[in-house]
Amino acid sequence: MKPFEYARAGSPSDAVRRYRPGTMYLGGGTNLVDLMRLGVAEPDRLVDVSRLPLDAIEQAGDRLRVGAAVRNTDLAADPLVRARYPMLARAVLAGASGQVRNMATVAGNLLQRTRCAYFQDVGRPCNKRRPGSGCPAIEGDHTNLAVLGASDSCVATHPSDMAVALAALDAEVHVTGPEGDRIIPMPGLHRLPGDEPERDTVLEPGDLITAVELPAPPPGASTYRKVRERASFAFALVSIAATLDVGSDGVVNDCRIALGSVAHVPWRAERAERLLIGGPATGAAFLRAAEAELEQARPLPRNAYKLPLARNLIVATLEELAP
Amino acid sequence: MDITLKVNGTPRAVDVDPRMSLLDLLRERLGLIGAKKGCDHGQCGACTVIIDGRRANACLALAVAVDGSEVTTVEGLAEGDDLHPLQEAFIEHDAFQCGYCTPGQLCSAVGMLGEPGPSAVTGDLVVDPDLTPEEIRERMSGNLCRCGAYVNIVSAIGEAAP
Amino acid sequence: MNRIEGRVKVTGLATYAAEYPIESVAYAYPVQSLVAKGRVVRVHDAEAREMPGVLAVLSCADPPRLAEDADPELALFQSGDVAYRGQIVAAVVADTYENARAAAAAVRVEYDPDDHDVTLRTGHPGFYRPDVVNPNYPADTVKGDVEAGLAGAAVSVDVTYSTPVLHNNPMEPHAAMAVWDPEGRLLVYDSTQGASPDRDTIAQTLGLPREDVRVVSRHVGGGFGSKGSTRPHAVLAALAARAAGRPVKIALTRHQMFDVTGYRTPTIQRLRLGADAGGRLTAVEHLAYEQTSTLVEFAEQTATPARVMYATPALRTAHRLVRLDVATPSWMRAPGECPGMYALESAMDELACALGMDPVELRVVNDADAEPESGLPFSSRNLVLCLREGARRFGWRDRDPEPGVRREGEWLVGTGVAASTYPARRRPATAFAFVRDDDYVVQVAAADIGTGARTALTRIAAETLGVAPGRVHLELGDSDLPDAPVAGGSMGTSSWGSAVVRACEELKEDGKEGRADTTDEIKGDAKLARHAFGAQFAEVRVSSVTGEIRVPRLLGVFAAGRIVDGKLARSQFIGGMTMGLGMALMEETLTDEEFGGFLRRDLAQYHVPACADVPHVEAVWLDEQDGELNPMGSKGIGEIGIVGTAAAIGNAVHHATGHRVRELPITPGSILSRF
């Protein structure tokens, strides 16, 4: 690990004031310390934001505001989250381990980086880590990498479970930074790799996430399901966050579908949603919607299994949610 | 940097390299070898300690970032010569072989018993679930055991749980 | 009985290799090759040498003196040649771990790379027949006419299986701490499965008389074979301590363990089996294709269990190796039997399906009276009893053989069976027992890597002496104790226990002390086939939506002589079976064809089973009397638990889904591609 300076911020604005190029904000550390030890992250300066007073979960009308420093465990254990956003609680609980969830923060979870083997190994090329060095995953190990929205320069996936649920919930990410405050609606925080895979998100240098705000829960039933070959403590092969509201006439009033571990972003299945809303809530309709969504996929030889997996998962999950 | 911790009830003031993990501080500076280094990346749980009442991976915590915290390691679980009920149960159920994951399993189990909310296998999210073997298995999955003592670990925890 | 060291292990006081409190210890951190083949041209270490706390940099630029006949995997910095990616090419010693690691990252090594070949594949032009396979078996055997047996068979199968690179991944990373005394004697605290052989290898590598080297290894955090031979970290610790002029510790990172502490070779195995209409085998052929390195030949004995398992008039086994630009494969729990029985027992299941015969009955009708290849009588063989007892306990009788027809919601349910076997051998060992303060001290340089050796040997000594175990003080894990062989090959308890019994017998007679060396006794052992046997049963559930596979139930029934201690034995068996579950469903290290070396070198990518994967594993054993083994009447039990598990699970997946996956691990992806 390269030597660095360490300082603790007294407030969000203090943190932003301390930002200079080479600075990184330290939250729970569960991914940043990991990456620093690997030499993947080499900050000159850490500004510790883990103890900022951003650790409250507050109701505001029919919305819920979750502080950026709320630990994953506390988010999933919160009575309001469990009762009103069960999909979010389940997504958080599906991630990592009890220990890691006790440390990891909401903002850190959103900003964690891909677990692509090449990205994590400084001895091998990776366009995300060293722009222009190449992407060996395309010809090499991409077993758990992206099938949607990838580019010739990067096929990494975003590893978060929580972010998939937030994408389905239309959550808003509150940010403060050198240019002031702003709100970024999910899933717009994360970006596709294109020819700038080194940028995971639309955040600008010095930006600090202060909160995530959840709109009123969407109508209907919702769930989160994660597929993995190890029964626990493993990143998803594919995951899904879905909500479905069906009228008494059997017509879909509302539907949200987000997929995890298929793309550089939590993937909102907008095509499928558009096809479903206003149509019948039948298995055949679910299958048509899933296939339409996955038509845009560009699988690689070793991750093509994700297409039948994602298709099956969409269909089975919607069937489970349908009345 | 100067930091102060309370470790197993004893205040400790140390000057640490900002790069040093809490785990290395315990093992290399404070002579507390109970917390183990199995992966150094939060992927095995052997380093699990209890920081301010919560189980955590000591390898992922920079020592400077836990300045002022109270840390309990496996060395702090027993009361004098009286072992913690979980320690007794682990011996009785042969819940370990090589013993290298054991301190982390024990600290994790202690922390886990104080985490009443739902888990990934809980059916009804709104009600705190009973601690069934299935719940124990899911909640203890952050602690790998390559010797394969899991079924004994689960029965030990099941017996010692209040 | 409860483990003697249980209390120190649950209180965190047990000292593993890197944990002894040594004054002014420094830290070494290795620099690893970034090419798979080639030569080191230059080591740029000037920047590293200027960094804070750096005490020394070691590399081939200034080769430390080592014995000329050192094992090439241990001959650190002796030349610039690189044989595999990840090989240790330099190292930094510094006052703190942080400084050593940071400086190691600043060492730049310039290479002259060659083209590399790291991929085991069918039809590789480099395949050759080794002279022998481990530990000293013929590479090929032929008995009878396999082609005629297949031609005359009513039913036959011709199937090919593959297993990936597997890594032992004990929880304790390999570590060593080296302390030189002013007279040039070396003390190494090492994580090793055998203090005596480790001492010998370290001494030989450094060119020291073995009297000048002592290895201490009181607690070892698992090994599973990867600590069964001396690894480069131990030699590096000694060299680094000499260079720095103070004690040095090195603990490999999990990533480094993947590169330099051994792994199980990948295998490609072709099985041809023929049977008459009644299921009796007419021919068995088992061909194993495996890899070794360019440094050392390591020939895994994968096809040897076919020489032991089933009666057949025609039997052919063969091993072929290819030398690749990879690290040398090494021992991993049940080397040979584990991958070999996966293939043989999967093929037996395919044969049972082809015959329309119950797979338990197929194994029963092919039980052997004598060892099929050698013709030697068995000292004891209770495979059939294990199968029958397992079938009874598992509820096998009600099983519908039809594959792919049991469904609970989206889950397809199936059951499978496979046999297990592992050789029951012993090696010469020495022990010393004496009276101290009315109690008994028993010394043997055995290793307790989690097997419970300390406890089992205490019990063996107490039974021999006719005293309570509490009066026996067993000392192990130190090469200054009487010489003993490695904890490996399921020979630990049999070898050390024999010496302990003899020493205690002599003590009983003498009243003061007893000394034993079992070399001559073992030379006198009758020529017999000695093997443990077992039967494993698995229930699986396979999601028709996701391809996820869960294992709600595993049962193993074993016949392994007299079980010295039931509590310890059960842990060994279920531990092996749990590792077998990992092999079946998740464990796989990828070889990086483009850059060499391995990918997925951590525990987030190389998945071993977690607690949630293992709801119910049960192990039971038969009361097997065998007077032809050793004074305890015991067979080794450390490895047989992993033998057959993967086949039982794979066979159950077939029963659940109707699909046969012949490549391990069986993943959701491999299942979904077949639906």
mmCIF file of N, CA, C and O in Angstrom, chain C residues 424-491:
data_model
loop_
_atom_site.group_PDB
_atom_site.id
_atom_site.type_symbol
_atom_site.label_atom_id
_atom_site.label_comp_id
_atom_site.label_asym_id
_atom_site.label_seq_id
_atom_site.Cartn_x
_atom_site.Cartn_y
_atom_site.Cartn_z
ATOM 1 N N ALA C 424 -4.592 -47.771 2.890
ATOM 2 C CA ALA C 424 -4.265 -47.772 4.327
ATOM 3 C C ALA C 424 -2.804 -48.191 4.466
ATOM 4 O O ALA C 424 -2.494 -49.370 4.433
ATOM 5 N N ARG C 425 -1.960 -47.186 4.552
ATOM 6 C CA ARG C 425 -0.522 -47.457 4.609
ATOM 7 C C ARG C 425 0.035 -46.929 5.922
ATOM 8 O O ARG C 425 -0.616 -46.183 6.643
ATOM 9 N N ARG C 426 1.283 -47.293 6.196
ATOM 10 C CA ARG C 426 2.006 -46.624 7.271
ATOM 11 C C ARG C 426 3.473 -46.546 6.904
ATOM 12 O O ARG C 426 3.956 -47.281 6.043
ATOM 13 N N ARG C 427 4.156 -45.644 7.580
ATOM 14 C CA ARG C 427 5.566 -45.408 7.316
ATOM 15 C C ARG C 427 6.338 -45.513 8.622
ATOM 16 O O ARG C 427 5.771 -45.310 9.701
ATOM 17 N N PRO C 428 7.644 -45.765 8.520
ATOM 18 C CA PRO C 428 8.456 -45.822 9.746
ATOM 19 C C PRO C 428 8.396 -44.503 10.523
ATOM 20 O O PRO C 428 8.377 -43.414 9.939
ATOM 21 N N ALA C 429 8.358 -44.623 11.837
ATOM 22 C CA ALA C 429 8.372 -43.448 12.710
ATOM 23 C C ALA C 429 9.101 -43.823 13.992
ATOM 24 O O ALA C 429 9.287 -45.012 14.290
ATOM 25 N N THR C 430 9.484 -42.807 14.741
ATOM 26 C CA THR C 430 10.116 -43.050 16.034
ATOM 27 C C THR C 430 9.354 -42.291 17.113
ATOM 28 O O THR C 430 8.672 -41.297 16.825
ATOM 29 N N ALA C 431 9.454 -42.779 18.323
ATOM 30 C CA ALA C 431 8.790 -42.106 19.442
ATOM 31 C C ALA C 431 9.571 -42.395 20.720
ATOM 32 O O ALA C 431 10.321 -43.370 20.801
ATOM 33 N N PHE C 432 9.357 -41.544 21.697
ATOM 34 C CA PHE C 432 10.010 -41.687 22.995
ATOM 35 C C PHE C 432 8.960 -41.432 24.069
ATOM 36 O O PHE C 432 8.192 -40.470 23.977
ATOM 37 N N ALA C 433 8.906 -42.308 25.046
ATOM 38 C CA ALA C 433 7.947 -42.142 26.145
ATOM 39 C C ALA C 433 8.696 -42.279 27.461
ATOM 40 O O ALA C 433 9.581 -43.129 27.592
ATOM 41 N N PHE C 434 8.348 -41.443 28.414
ATOM 42 C CA PHE C 434 9.020 -41.532 29.711
ATOM 43 C C PHE C 434 8.111 -41.024 30.819
ATOM 44 O O PHE C 434 7.107 -40.358 30.580
ATOM 45 N N VAL C 435 8.518 -41.402 32.044
ATOM 46 C CA VAL C 435 7.746 -41.006 33.222
ATOM 47 C C VAL C 435 8.277 -39.664 33.723
ATOM 48 O O VAL C 435 9.494 -39.460 33.795
ATOM 49 N N ARG C 436 7.345 -38.754 34.036
ATOM 50 C CA ARG C 436 7.746 -37.485 34.630
ATOM 51 C C ARG C 436 6.709 -37.122 35.684
ATOM 52 O O ARG C 436 5.521 -36.984 35.363
ATOM 53 N N ASP C 437 7.136 -36.986 36.891
ATOM 54 C CA ASP C 437 6.251 -36.609 38.003
ATOM 55 C C ASP C 437 5.002 -37.494 38.050
ATOM 56 O O ASP C 437 3.881 -36.987 38.111
ATOM 57 N N ASP C 438 5.180 -38.785 37.951
ATOM 58 C CA ASP C 438 4.055 -39.724 38.023
ATOM 59 C C ASP C 438 3.151 -39.697 36.792
ATOM 60 O O ASP C 438 2.168 -40.429 36.744
ATOM 61 N N ASP C 439 3.433 -38.807 35.845
ATOM 62 C CA ASP C 439 2.682 -38.789 34.605
ATOM 63 C C ASP C 439 3.565 -39.324 33.481
ATOM 64 O O ASP C 439 4.724 -39.668 33.703
ATOM 65 N N TYR C 440 3.014 -39.333 32.303
ATOM 66 C CA TYR C 440 3.741 -39.901 31.173
ATOM 67 C C TYR C 440 3.903 -38.848 30.082
ATOM 68 O O TYR C 440 2.943 -38.171 29.704
ATOM 69 N N VAL C 441 5.094 -38.729 29.587
ATOM 70 C CA VAL C 441 5.361 -37.821 28.488
ATOM 71 C C VAL C 441 5.643 -38.672 27.255
ATOM 72 O O VAL C 441 6.439 -39.615 27.315
ATOM 73 N N VAL C 442 4.959 -38.355 26.180
ATOM 74 C CA VAL C 442 5.172 -39.086 24.932
ATOM 75 C C VAL C 442 5.577 -38.074 23.864
ATOM 76 O O VAL C 442 4.889 -37.071 23.658
ATOM 77 N N GLN C 443 6.703 -38.351 23.225
ATOM 78 C CA GLN C 443 7.226 -37.408 22.244
ATOM 79 C C GLN C 443 7.311 -38.034 20.860
ATOM 80 O O GLN C 443 7.828 -39.150 20.706
ATOM 81 N N VAL C 444 6.838 -37.320 19.896
ATOM 82 C CA VAL C 444 6.938 -37.755 18.499
ATOM 83 C C VAL C 444 6.778 -36.503 17.643
ATOM 84 O O VAL C 444 5.940 -35.648 17.933
ATOM 85 N N ALA C 445 7.585 -36.370 16.597
ATOM 86 C CA ALA C 445 7.545 -35.138 15.788
ATOM 87 C C ALA C 445 6.389 -35.171 14.791
ATOM 88 O O ALA C 445 6.547 -34.885 13.610
ATOM 89 N N ALA C 446 5.242 -35.550 15.297
ATOM 90 C CA ALA C 446 4.041 -35.572 14.463
ATOM 91 C C ALA C 446 3.535 -34.147 14.260
ATOM 92 O O ALA C 446 4.057 -33.210 14.861
ATOM 93 N N ALA C 447 2.531 -33.981 13.415
ATOM 94 C CA ALA C 447 1.926 -32.666 13.191
ATOM 95 C C ALA C 447 0.427 -32.773 13.412
ATOM 96 O O ALA C 447 -0.188 -33.743 12.968
ATOM 97 N N ASP C 448 -0.118 -31.795 14.094
ATOM 98 C CA ASP C 448 -1.578 -31.743 14.211
ATOM 99 C C ASP C 448 -2.068 -30.571 13.372
ATOM 100 O O ASP C 448 -2.009 -29.424 13.789
ATOM 101 N N ILE C 449 -2.511 -30.886 12.169
ATOM 102 C CA ILE C 449 -2.953 -29.830 11.249
ATOM 103 C C ILE C 449 -4.458 -29.654 11.325
ATOM 104 O O ILE C 449 -5.074 -29.074 10.436
ATOM 105 N N GLY C 450 -5.041 -30.174 12.405
ATOM 106 C CA GLY C 450 -6.490 -30.108 12.559
ATOM 107 C C GLY C 450 -7.113 -31.489 12.532
ATOM 108 O O GLY C 450 -8.315 -31.643 12.733
ATOM 109 N N THR C 451 -6.275 -32.489 12.295
ATOM 110 C CA THR C 451 -6.761 -33.864 12.251
ATOM 111 C C THR C 451 -7.140 -34.375 13.630
ATOM 112 O O THR C 451 -7.866 -35.350 13.753
ATOM 113 N N GLY C 452 -6.577 -33.746 14.673
ATOM 114 C CA GLY C 452 -6.762 -34.249 16.025
ATOM 115 C C GLY C 452 -5.649 -35.196 16.434
ATOM 116 O O GLY C 452 -5.814 -35.985 17.369
ATOM 117 N N ALA C 453 -4.498 -35.118 15.765
ATOM 118 C CA ALA C 453 -3.391 -36.030 16.051
ATOM 119 C C ALA C 453 -2.991 -35.987 17.527
ATOM 120 O O ALA C 453 -2.738 -37.020 18.152
ATOM 121 N N ARG C 454 -2.945 -34.797 18.087
ATOM 122 C CA ARG C 454 -2.518 -34.645 19.483
ATOM 123 C C ARG C 454 -3.451 -35.459 20.394
ATOM 124 O O ARG C 454 -2.996 -36.149 21.309
ATOM 125 N N THR C 455 -4.710 -35.380 20.092
ATOM 126 C CA THR C 455 -5.709 -36.060 20.909
ATOM 127 C C THR C 455 -5.713 -37.563 20.651
ATOM 128 O O THR C 455 -5.726 -38.370 21.584
ATOM 129 N N ALA C 456 -5.666 -37.940 19.377
ATOM 130 C CA ALA C 456 -5.695 -39.364 19.033
ATOM 131 C C ALA C 456 -4.473 -40.086 19.590
ATOM 132 O O ALA C 456 -4.581 -41.187 20.143
ATOM 133 N N LEU C 457 -3.305 -39.451 19.468
ATOM 134 C CA LEU C 457 -2.080 -40.106 19.958
ATOM 135 C C LEU C 457 -2.077 -40.179 21.489
ATOM 136 O O LEU C 457 -1.574 -41.144 22.070
ATOM 137 N N THR C 458 -2.631 -39.179 22.134
ATOM 138 C CA THR C 458 -2.765 -39.232 23.592
ATOM 139 C C THR C 458 -3.622 -40.425 23.997
ATOM 140 O O THR C 458 -3.299 -41.182 24.912
ATOM 141 N N ARG C 459 -4.704 -40.583 23.260
ATOM 142 C CA ARG C 459 -5.612 -41.676 23.568
ATOM 143 C C ARG C 459 -4.944 -43.036 23.317
ATOM 144 O O ARG C 459 -5.081 -43.964 24.113
ATOM 145 N N ILE C 460 -4.214 -43.126 22.220
ATOM 146 C CA ILE C 460 -3.509 -44.375 21.897
ATOM 147 C C ILE C 460 -2.484 -44.685 22.991
ATOM 148 O O ILE C 460 -2.375 -45.823 23.474
ATOM 149 N N ALA C 461 -1.742 -43.658 23.412
ATOM 150 C CA ALA C 461 -0.739 -43.869 24.463
ATOM 151 C C ALA C 461 -1.409 -44.283 25.769
ATOM 152 O O ALA C 461 -0.959 -45.221 26.447
ATOM 153 N N ALA C 462 -2.485 -43.611 26.112
ATOM 154 C CA ALA C 462 -3.167 -43.908 27.370
ATOM 155 C C ALA C 462 -3.714 -45.333 27.364
ATOM 156 O O ALA C 462 -3.634 -46.054 28.369
ATOM 157 N N GLU C 463 -4.281 -45.737 26.233
ATOM 158 C CA GLU C 463 -4.812 -47.102 26.151
ATOM 159 C C GLU C 463 -3.696 -48.125 26.264
ATOM 160 O O GLU C 463 -3.848 -49.162 26.918
ATOM 161 N N THR C 464 -2.568 -47.850 25.647
ATOM 162 C CA THR C 464 -1.443 -48.782 25.728
ATOM 163 C C THR C 464 -0.913 -48.859 27.157
ATOM 164 O O THR C 464 -0.609 -49.947 27.664
ATOM 165 N N LEU C 465 -0.821 -47.696 27.788
ATOM 166 C CA LEU C 465 -0.282 -47.658 29.152
ATOM 167 C C LEU C 465 -1.313 -48.084 30.187
ATOM 168 O O LEU C 465 -0.965 -48.370 31.338
ATOM 169 N N GLY C 466 -2.576 -48.118 29.785
ATOM 170 C CA GLY C 466 -3.637 -48.454 30.724
ATOM 171 C C GLY C 466 -3.846 -47.372 31.769
ATOM 172 O O GLY C 466 -4.110 -47.655 32.941
ATOM 173 N N VAL C 467 -3.735 -46.096 31.330
ATOM 174 C CA VAL C 467 -3.941 -44.983 32.264
ATOM 175 C C VAL C 467 -4.955 -44.014 31.664
ATOM 176 O O VAL C 467 -5.299 -44.103 30.476
ATOM 177 N N ALA C 468 -5.427 -43.093 32.473
ATOM 178 C CA ALA C 468 -6.364 -42.086 31.969
ATOM 179 C C ALA C 468 -5.623 -41.147 31.012
ATOM 180 O O ALA C 468 -4.452 -40.825 31.232
ATOM 181 N N PRO C 469 -6.310 -40.690 29.932
ATOM 182 C CA PRO C 469 -5.655 -39.788 28.973
ATOM 183 C C PRO C 469 -5.086 -38.543 29.641
ATOM 184 O O PRO C 469 -4.060 -38.011 29.193
ATOM 185 N N GLY C 470 -5.689 -38.098 30.722
ATOM 186 C CA GLY C 470 -5.208 -36.902 31.408
ATOM 187 C C GLY C 470 -3.801 -37.050 31.978
ATOM 188 O O GLY C 470 -3.146 -36.057 32.281
ATOM 189 N N ARG C 471 -3.340 -38.271 32.090
ATOM 190 C CA ARG C 471 -1.978 -38.472 32.641
ATOM 191 C C ARG C 471 -0.923 -38.562 31.547
ATOM 192 O O ARG C 471 0.257 -38.763 31.848
ATOM 193 N N VAL C 472 -1.349 -38.450 30.317
ATOM 194 C CA VAL C 472 -0.390 -38.517 29.203
ATOM 195 C C VAL C 472 -0.175 -37.113 28.643
ATOM 196 O O VAL C 472 -1.148 -36.406 28.335
ATOM 197 N N HIS C 473 1.054 -36.720 28.526
ATOM 198 C CA HIS C 473 1.370 -35.410 27.939
ATOM 199 C C HIS C 473 2.061 -35.642 26.611
ATOM 200 O O HIS C 473 3.198 -36.084 26.562
ATOM 201 N N LEU C 474 1.350 -35.357 25.561
ATOM 202 C CA LEU C 474 1.830 -35.665 24.224
ATOM 203 C C LEU C 474 2.541 -34.434 23.669
ATOM 204 O O LEU C 474 1.964 -33.342 23.655
ATOM 205 N N GLU C 475 3.747 -34.601 23.200
ATOM 206 C CA GLU C 475 4.481 -33.477 22.603
ATOM 207 C C GLU C 475 4.719 -33.765 21.135
ATOM 208 O O GLU C 475 5.221 -34.838 20.782
ATOM 209 N N LEU C 476 4.357 -32.814 20.288
ATOM 210 C CA LEU C 476 4.557 -32.975 18.840
ATOM 211 C C LEU C 476 4.876 -31.622 18.221
ATOM 212 O O LEU C 476 5.013 -30.621 18.909
ATOM 213 N N GLY C 477 5.044 -31.599 16.894
ATOM 214 C CA GLY C 477 5.229 -30.334 16.198
ATOM 215 C C GLY C 477 6.587 -29.691 16.396
ATOM 216 O O GLY C 477 6.707 -28.470 16.426
ATOM 217 N N ASP C 478 7.633 -30.492 16.527
ATOM 218 C CA ASP C 478 8.972 -29.951 16.755
ATOM 219 C C ASP C 478 9.966 -30.979 16.238
ATOM 220 O O ASP C 478 9.939 -32.137 16.655
ATOM 221 N N SER C 479 10.852 -30.556 15.346
ATOM 222 C CA SER C 479 11.784 -31.517 14.742
ATOM 223 C C SER C 479 12.844 -31.985 15.733
ATOM 224 O O SER C 479 13.589 -32.913 15.426
ATOM 225 N N ASP C 480 12.942 -31.359 16.904
ATOM 226 C CA ASP C 480 13.855 -31.870 17.926
ATOM 227 C C ASP C 480 13.285 -33.107 18.617
ATOM 228 O O ASP C 480 13.994 -33.786 19.353
ATOM 229 N N LEU C 481 12.010 -33.382 18.402
ATOM 230 C CA LEU C 481 11.390 -34.598 18.952
ATOM 231 C C LEU C 481 11.751 -35.773 18.037
ATOM 232 O O LEU C 481 12.247 -35.575 16.924
ATOM 233 N N PRO C 482 11.487 -36.996 18.480
ATOM 234 C CA PRO C 482 11.839 -38.156 17.650
ATOM 235 C C PRO C 482 11.221 -38.061 16.245
ATOM 236 O O PRO C 482 10.044 -37.725 16.097
ATOM 237 N N ASP C 483 12.028 -38.368 15.254
ATOM 238 C CA ASP C 483 11.659 -38.224 13.844
ATOM 239 C C ASP C 483 10.345 -38.914 13.500
ATOM 240 O O ASP C 483 10.097 -40.037 13.934
ATOM 241 N N ALA C 484 9.573 -38.233 12.699
ATOM 242 C CA ALA C 484 8.284 -38.802 12.311
ATOM 243 C C ALA C 484 7.960 -38.345 10.897
ATOM 244 O O ALA C 484 8.387 -37.270 10.466
ATOM 245 N N PRO C 485 7.198 -39.152 10.175
ATOM 246 C CA PRO C 485 6.847 -38.758 8.805
ATOM 247 C C PRO C 485 5.750 -37.708 8.775
ATOM 248 O O PRO C 485 5.166 -37.355 9.793
ATOM 249 N N VAL C 486 5.469 -37.244 7.583
ATOM 250 C CA VAL C 486 4.533 -36.160 7.342
ATOM 251 C C VAL C 486 3.097 -36.593 7.663
ATOM 252 O O VAL C 486 2.770 -37.782 7.622
ATOM 253 N N ALA C 487 2.272 -35.612 7.992
ATOM 254 C CA ALA C 487 0.831 -35.853 8.108
ATOM 255 C C ALA C 487 0.268 -35.824 6.697
ATOM 256 O O ALA C 487 -0.051 -34.774 6.164
ATOM 257 N N GLY C 488 0.205 -36.986 6.079
ATOM 258 C CA GLY C 488 -0.255 -37.030 4.695
ATOM 259 C C GLY C 488 -0.517 -38.456 4.288
ATOM 260 O O GLY C 488 -0.099 -39.402 4.966
ATOM 261 N N GLY C 489 -1.221 -38.600 3.192
ATOM 262 C CA GLY C 489 -1.525 -39.935 2.692
ATOM 263 C C GLY C 489 -2.350 -40.744 3.673
ATOM 264 O O GLY C 489 -2.330 -41.976 3.638
ATOM 265 N N SER C 490 -3.057 -40.055 4.557
ATOM 266 C CA SER C 490 -3.830 -40.736 5.611
ATOM 267 C C SER C 490 -2.965 -41.707 6.390
ATOM 268 O O SER C 490 -3.421 -42.762 6.843
ATOM 269 N N MET C 491 -1.686 -41.377 6.545
ATOM 270 C CA MET C 491 -0.757 -42.271 7.220
ATOM 271 C C MET C 491 -0.330 -41.762 8.584
ATOM 272 O O MET C 491 0.439 -42.428 9.275
#
